[in-house]
Short mmCIF file of C-alpha atoms in Angstrom, two decimals:
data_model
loop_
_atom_site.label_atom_id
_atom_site.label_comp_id
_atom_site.label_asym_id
_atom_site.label_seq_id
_atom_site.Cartn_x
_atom_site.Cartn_y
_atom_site.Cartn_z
CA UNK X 1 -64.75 -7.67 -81.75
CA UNK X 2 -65.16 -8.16 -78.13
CA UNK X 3 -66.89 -4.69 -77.72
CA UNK X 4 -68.97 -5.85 -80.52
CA UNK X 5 -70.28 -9.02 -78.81
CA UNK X 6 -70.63 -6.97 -75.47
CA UNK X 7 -72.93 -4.39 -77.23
CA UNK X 8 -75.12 -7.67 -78.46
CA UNK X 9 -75.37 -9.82 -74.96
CA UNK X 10 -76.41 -5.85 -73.39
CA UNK X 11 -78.77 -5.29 -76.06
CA UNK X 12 -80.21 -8.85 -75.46
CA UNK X 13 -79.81 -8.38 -71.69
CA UNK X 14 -82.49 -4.92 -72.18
CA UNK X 15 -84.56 -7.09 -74.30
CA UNK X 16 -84.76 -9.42 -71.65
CA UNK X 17 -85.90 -7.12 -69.38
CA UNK X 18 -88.61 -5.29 -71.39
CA UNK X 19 -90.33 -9.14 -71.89
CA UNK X 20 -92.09 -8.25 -68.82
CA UNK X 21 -93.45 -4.85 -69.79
CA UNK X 22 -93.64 -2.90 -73.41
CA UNK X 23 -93.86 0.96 -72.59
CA UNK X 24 -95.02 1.83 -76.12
CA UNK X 25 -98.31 0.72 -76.25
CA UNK X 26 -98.77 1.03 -71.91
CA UNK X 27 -99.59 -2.63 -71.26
CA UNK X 28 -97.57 -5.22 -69.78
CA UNK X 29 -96.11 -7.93 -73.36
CA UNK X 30 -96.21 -10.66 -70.94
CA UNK X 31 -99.55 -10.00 -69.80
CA UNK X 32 -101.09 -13.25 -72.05
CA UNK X 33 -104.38 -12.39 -70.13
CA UNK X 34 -104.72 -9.02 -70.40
CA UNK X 35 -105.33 -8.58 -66.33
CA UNK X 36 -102.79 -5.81 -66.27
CA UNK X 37 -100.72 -8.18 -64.01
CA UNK X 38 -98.05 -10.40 -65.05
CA UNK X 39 -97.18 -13.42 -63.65
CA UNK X 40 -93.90 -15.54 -63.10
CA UNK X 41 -94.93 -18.16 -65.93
CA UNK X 42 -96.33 -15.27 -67.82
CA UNK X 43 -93.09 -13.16 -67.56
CA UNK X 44 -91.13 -16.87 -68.54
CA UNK X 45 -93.00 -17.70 -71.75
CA UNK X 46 -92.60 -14.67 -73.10
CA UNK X 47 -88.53 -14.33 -72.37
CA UNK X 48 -88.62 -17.50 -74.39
CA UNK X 49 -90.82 -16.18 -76.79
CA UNK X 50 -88.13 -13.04 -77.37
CA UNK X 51 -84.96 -15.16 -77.23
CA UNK X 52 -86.23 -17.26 -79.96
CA UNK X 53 -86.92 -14.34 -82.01
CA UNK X 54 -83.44 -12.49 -81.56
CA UNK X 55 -81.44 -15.59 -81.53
CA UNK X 56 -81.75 -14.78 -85.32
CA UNK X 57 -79.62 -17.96 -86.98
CA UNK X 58 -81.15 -20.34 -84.67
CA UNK X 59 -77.66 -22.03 -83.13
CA UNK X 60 -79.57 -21.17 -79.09
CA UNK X 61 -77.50 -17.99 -78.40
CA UNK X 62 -77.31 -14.51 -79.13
CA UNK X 63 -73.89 -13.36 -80.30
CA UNK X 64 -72.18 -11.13 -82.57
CA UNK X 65 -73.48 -13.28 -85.92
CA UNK X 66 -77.37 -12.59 -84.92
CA UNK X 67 -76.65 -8.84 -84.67
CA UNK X 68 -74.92 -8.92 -88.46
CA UNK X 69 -78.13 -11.13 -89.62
CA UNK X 70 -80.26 -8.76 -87.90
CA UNK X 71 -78.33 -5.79 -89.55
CA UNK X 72 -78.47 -7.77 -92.63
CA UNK X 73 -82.08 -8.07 -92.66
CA UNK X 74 -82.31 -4.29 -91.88
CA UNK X 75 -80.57 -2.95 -94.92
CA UNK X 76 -82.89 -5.54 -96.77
CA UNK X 77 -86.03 -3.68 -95.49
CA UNK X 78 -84.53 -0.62 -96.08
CA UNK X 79 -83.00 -1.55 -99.69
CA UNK X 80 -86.40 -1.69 -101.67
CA UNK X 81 -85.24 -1.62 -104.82
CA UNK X 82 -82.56 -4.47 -103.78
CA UNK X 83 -79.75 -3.01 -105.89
CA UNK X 84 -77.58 -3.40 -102.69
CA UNK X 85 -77.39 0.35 -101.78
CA UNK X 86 -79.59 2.63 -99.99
CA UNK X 87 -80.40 5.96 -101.10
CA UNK X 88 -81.90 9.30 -99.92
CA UNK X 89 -85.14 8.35 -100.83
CA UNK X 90 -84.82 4.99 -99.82
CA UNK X 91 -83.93 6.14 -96.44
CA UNK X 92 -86.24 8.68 -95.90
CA UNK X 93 -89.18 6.21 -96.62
CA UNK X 94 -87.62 4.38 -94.14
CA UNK X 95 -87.51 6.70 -91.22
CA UNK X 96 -91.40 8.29 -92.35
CA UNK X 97 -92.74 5.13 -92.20
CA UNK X 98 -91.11 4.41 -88.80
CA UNK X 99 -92.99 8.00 -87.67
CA UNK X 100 -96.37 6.63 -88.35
CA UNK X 101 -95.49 3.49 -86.69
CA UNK X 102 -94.67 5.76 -83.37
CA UNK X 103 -97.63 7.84 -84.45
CA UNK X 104 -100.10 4.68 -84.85
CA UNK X 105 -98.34 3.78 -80.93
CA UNK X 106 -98.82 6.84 -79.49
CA UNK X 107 -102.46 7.19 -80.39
CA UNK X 108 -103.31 3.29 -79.59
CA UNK X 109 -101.91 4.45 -76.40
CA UNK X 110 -103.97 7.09 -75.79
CA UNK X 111 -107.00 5.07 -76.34
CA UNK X 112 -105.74 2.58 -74.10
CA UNK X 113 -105.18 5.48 -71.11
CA UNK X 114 -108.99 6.27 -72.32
CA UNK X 115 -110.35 2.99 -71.64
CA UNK X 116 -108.47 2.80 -68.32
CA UNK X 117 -110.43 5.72 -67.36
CA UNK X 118 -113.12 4.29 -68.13
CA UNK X 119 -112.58 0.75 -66.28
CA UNK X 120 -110.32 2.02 -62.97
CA UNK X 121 -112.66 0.56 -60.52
CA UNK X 122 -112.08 -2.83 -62.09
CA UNK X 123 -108.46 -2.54 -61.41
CA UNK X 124 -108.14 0.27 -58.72
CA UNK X 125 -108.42 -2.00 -55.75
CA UNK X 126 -104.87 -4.07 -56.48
CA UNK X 127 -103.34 -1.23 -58.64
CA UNK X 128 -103.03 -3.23 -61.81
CA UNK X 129 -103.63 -0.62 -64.80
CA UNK X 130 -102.07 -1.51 -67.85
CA UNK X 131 -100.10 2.21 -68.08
CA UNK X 132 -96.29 1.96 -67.26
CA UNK X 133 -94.03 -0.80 -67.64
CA UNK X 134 -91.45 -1.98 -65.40
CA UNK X 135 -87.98 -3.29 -67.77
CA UNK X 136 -87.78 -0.85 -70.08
CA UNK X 137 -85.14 -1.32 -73.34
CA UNK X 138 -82.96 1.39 -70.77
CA UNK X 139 -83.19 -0.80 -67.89
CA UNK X 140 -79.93 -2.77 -68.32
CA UNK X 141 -78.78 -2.38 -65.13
CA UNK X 142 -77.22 -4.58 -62.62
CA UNK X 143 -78.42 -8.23 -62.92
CA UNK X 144 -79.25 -8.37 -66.38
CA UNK X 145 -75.42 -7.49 -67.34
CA UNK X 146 -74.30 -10.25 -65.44
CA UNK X 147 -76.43 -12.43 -67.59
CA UNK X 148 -73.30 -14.44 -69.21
CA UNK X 149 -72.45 -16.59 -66.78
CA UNK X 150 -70.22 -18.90 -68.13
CA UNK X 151 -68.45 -15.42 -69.88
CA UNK X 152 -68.23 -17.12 -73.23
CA UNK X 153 -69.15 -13.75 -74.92
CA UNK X 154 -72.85 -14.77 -75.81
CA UNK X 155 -76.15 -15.49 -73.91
CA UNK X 156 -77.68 -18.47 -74.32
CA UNK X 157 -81.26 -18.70 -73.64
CA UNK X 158 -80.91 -20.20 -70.28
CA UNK X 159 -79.39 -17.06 -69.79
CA UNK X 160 -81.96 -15.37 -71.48
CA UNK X 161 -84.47 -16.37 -69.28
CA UNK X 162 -82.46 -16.47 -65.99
CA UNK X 163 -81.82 -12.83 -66.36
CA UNK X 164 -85.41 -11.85 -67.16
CA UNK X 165 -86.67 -13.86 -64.24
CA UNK X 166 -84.18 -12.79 -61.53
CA UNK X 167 -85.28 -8.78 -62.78
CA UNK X 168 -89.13 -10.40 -62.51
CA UNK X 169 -88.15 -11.37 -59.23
CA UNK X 170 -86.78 -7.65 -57.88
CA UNK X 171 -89.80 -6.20 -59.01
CA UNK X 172 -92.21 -8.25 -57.26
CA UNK X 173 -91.81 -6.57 -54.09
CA UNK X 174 -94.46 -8.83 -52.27
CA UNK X 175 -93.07 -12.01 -53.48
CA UNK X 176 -96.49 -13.48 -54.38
CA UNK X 177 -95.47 -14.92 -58.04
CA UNK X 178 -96.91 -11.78 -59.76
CA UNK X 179 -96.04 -8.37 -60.76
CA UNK X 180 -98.59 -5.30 -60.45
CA UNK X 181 -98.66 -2.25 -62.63
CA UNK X 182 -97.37 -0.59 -58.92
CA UNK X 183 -94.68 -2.93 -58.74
CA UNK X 184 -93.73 -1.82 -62.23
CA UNK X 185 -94.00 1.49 -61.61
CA UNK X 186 -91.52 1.45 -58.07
CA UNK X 187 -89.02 -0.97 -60.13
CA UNK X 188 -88.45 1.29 -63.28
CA UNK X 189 -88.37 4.94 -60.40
CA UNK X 190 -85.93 2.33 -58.35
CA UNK X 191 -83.80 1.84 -61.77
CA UNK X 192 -83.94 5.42 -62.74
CA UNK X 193 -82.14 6.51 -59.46
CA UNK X 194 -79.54 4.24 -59.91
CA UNK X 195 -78.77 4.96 -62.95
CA UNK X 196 -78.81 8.72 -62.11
CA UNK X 197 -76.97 7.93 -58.76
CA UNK X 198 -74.46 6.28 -61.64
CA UNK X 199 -74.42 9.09 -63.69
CA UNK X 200 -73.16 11.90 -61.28
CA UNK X 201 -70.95 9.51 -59.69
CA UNK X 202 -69.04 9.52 -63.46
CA UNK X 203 -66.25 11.88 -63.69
CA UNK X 204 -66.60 14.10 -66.97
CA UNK X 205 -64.53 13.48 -69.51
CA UNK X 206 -60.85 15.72 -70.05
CA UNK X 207 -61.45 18.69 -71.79
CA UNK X 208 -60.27 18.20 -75.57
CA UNK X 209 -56.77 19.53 -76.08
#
């Protein structure tokens, strides 16, 4: 149970950090304005924004019980015929529909790197595109695992949004209340060397008698 709860508060914890950025579609979720920057109270409304929407029974954490109603709710979607199994077509549908969805992403982003092309100047002089993003659903890293302070096996939203902000704060490198698509951009290259720095510090696992 307890590695069940973990895998929850870590999954909320990469949540967290992806309220200031959503790589998918190349522009900043946060960014209520549209500027391609995002700031502090920006990056706070929407951590409370995504709490609210994974704290799934509504009792102001996120625990083990949201991930089962969130599973719950998944086999629902995937269960169309609602006889309480799924089956091979069932699941298939399932999985092509969730390739269009990346599809309809992919090319949305594409139109947005278009128009970005098109506009630079407006945002070329403080480095503010709306490509890149700077939390990523990877970027679980250091602070945001520490997120349960009180270690009660569950993160409540103060927690929530403590987390999020303190990873707001690490990426704004210039400490003027806002994050730039550059500041994104050094944050998530700053994450992925730790994490590879991590990775070949990890001794491989015994070889398999």
């Amino acid at each position: 149970m307890k590695k069940v709860i973990l895998g929850i508060s870590l999954g909320a914890l990469a949540v967290a950090g992806a309220a200031i950025a959503a790589p998918g579609d190349g522009k900043p979720r946060a960014d209520a304005d549209g500027n391609g920057t995002v700031t502090r109270a920006e990056a706070q409304a929407q951590a409370t924004a995504m709490f609210t929407r994974m704290d799934a029974n509504k009792d102001g954490k996120i625990d083990a019980a949201d991930r089962a109603a969130r599973q719950s709710a998944m086999f629902d979607r995937i269960d169309t015929d609602k006889n309480g199994q799924i089956s091979r077509a069932e699941f298939d549908a399932h999985h092509a529909a969730m390739g269009e969805r990346r599809m309809g992403r992919m090319e949305h982003r594409g139109g947005m790197e278009g128009h970005e092309g098109r506009h630079g100047d407006h945002h070329g002089a403080r480095g503010e595109g709306h490509g890149g993003g700077m939390m990523g659903g990877r970027m679980m890293g250091g602070g945001m695992m520490m997120a349960d302070a009180n270690k009660d096996n569950a993160v409540s939203q103060a927690e929530f949004t403590a987390a999020a902000m303190q990873r707001f704060d690490r990426a704004d490198a210039n400490k003027d209340g806002q994050v730039t698509q550059a500041e994104r951009q050094a944050a998530r290259e700053a994450m992925r060397q730790q994490m590879q720095q991590r990775r070949a510090a990890t001794p491989p696992p015994p070889p398999a008698n």
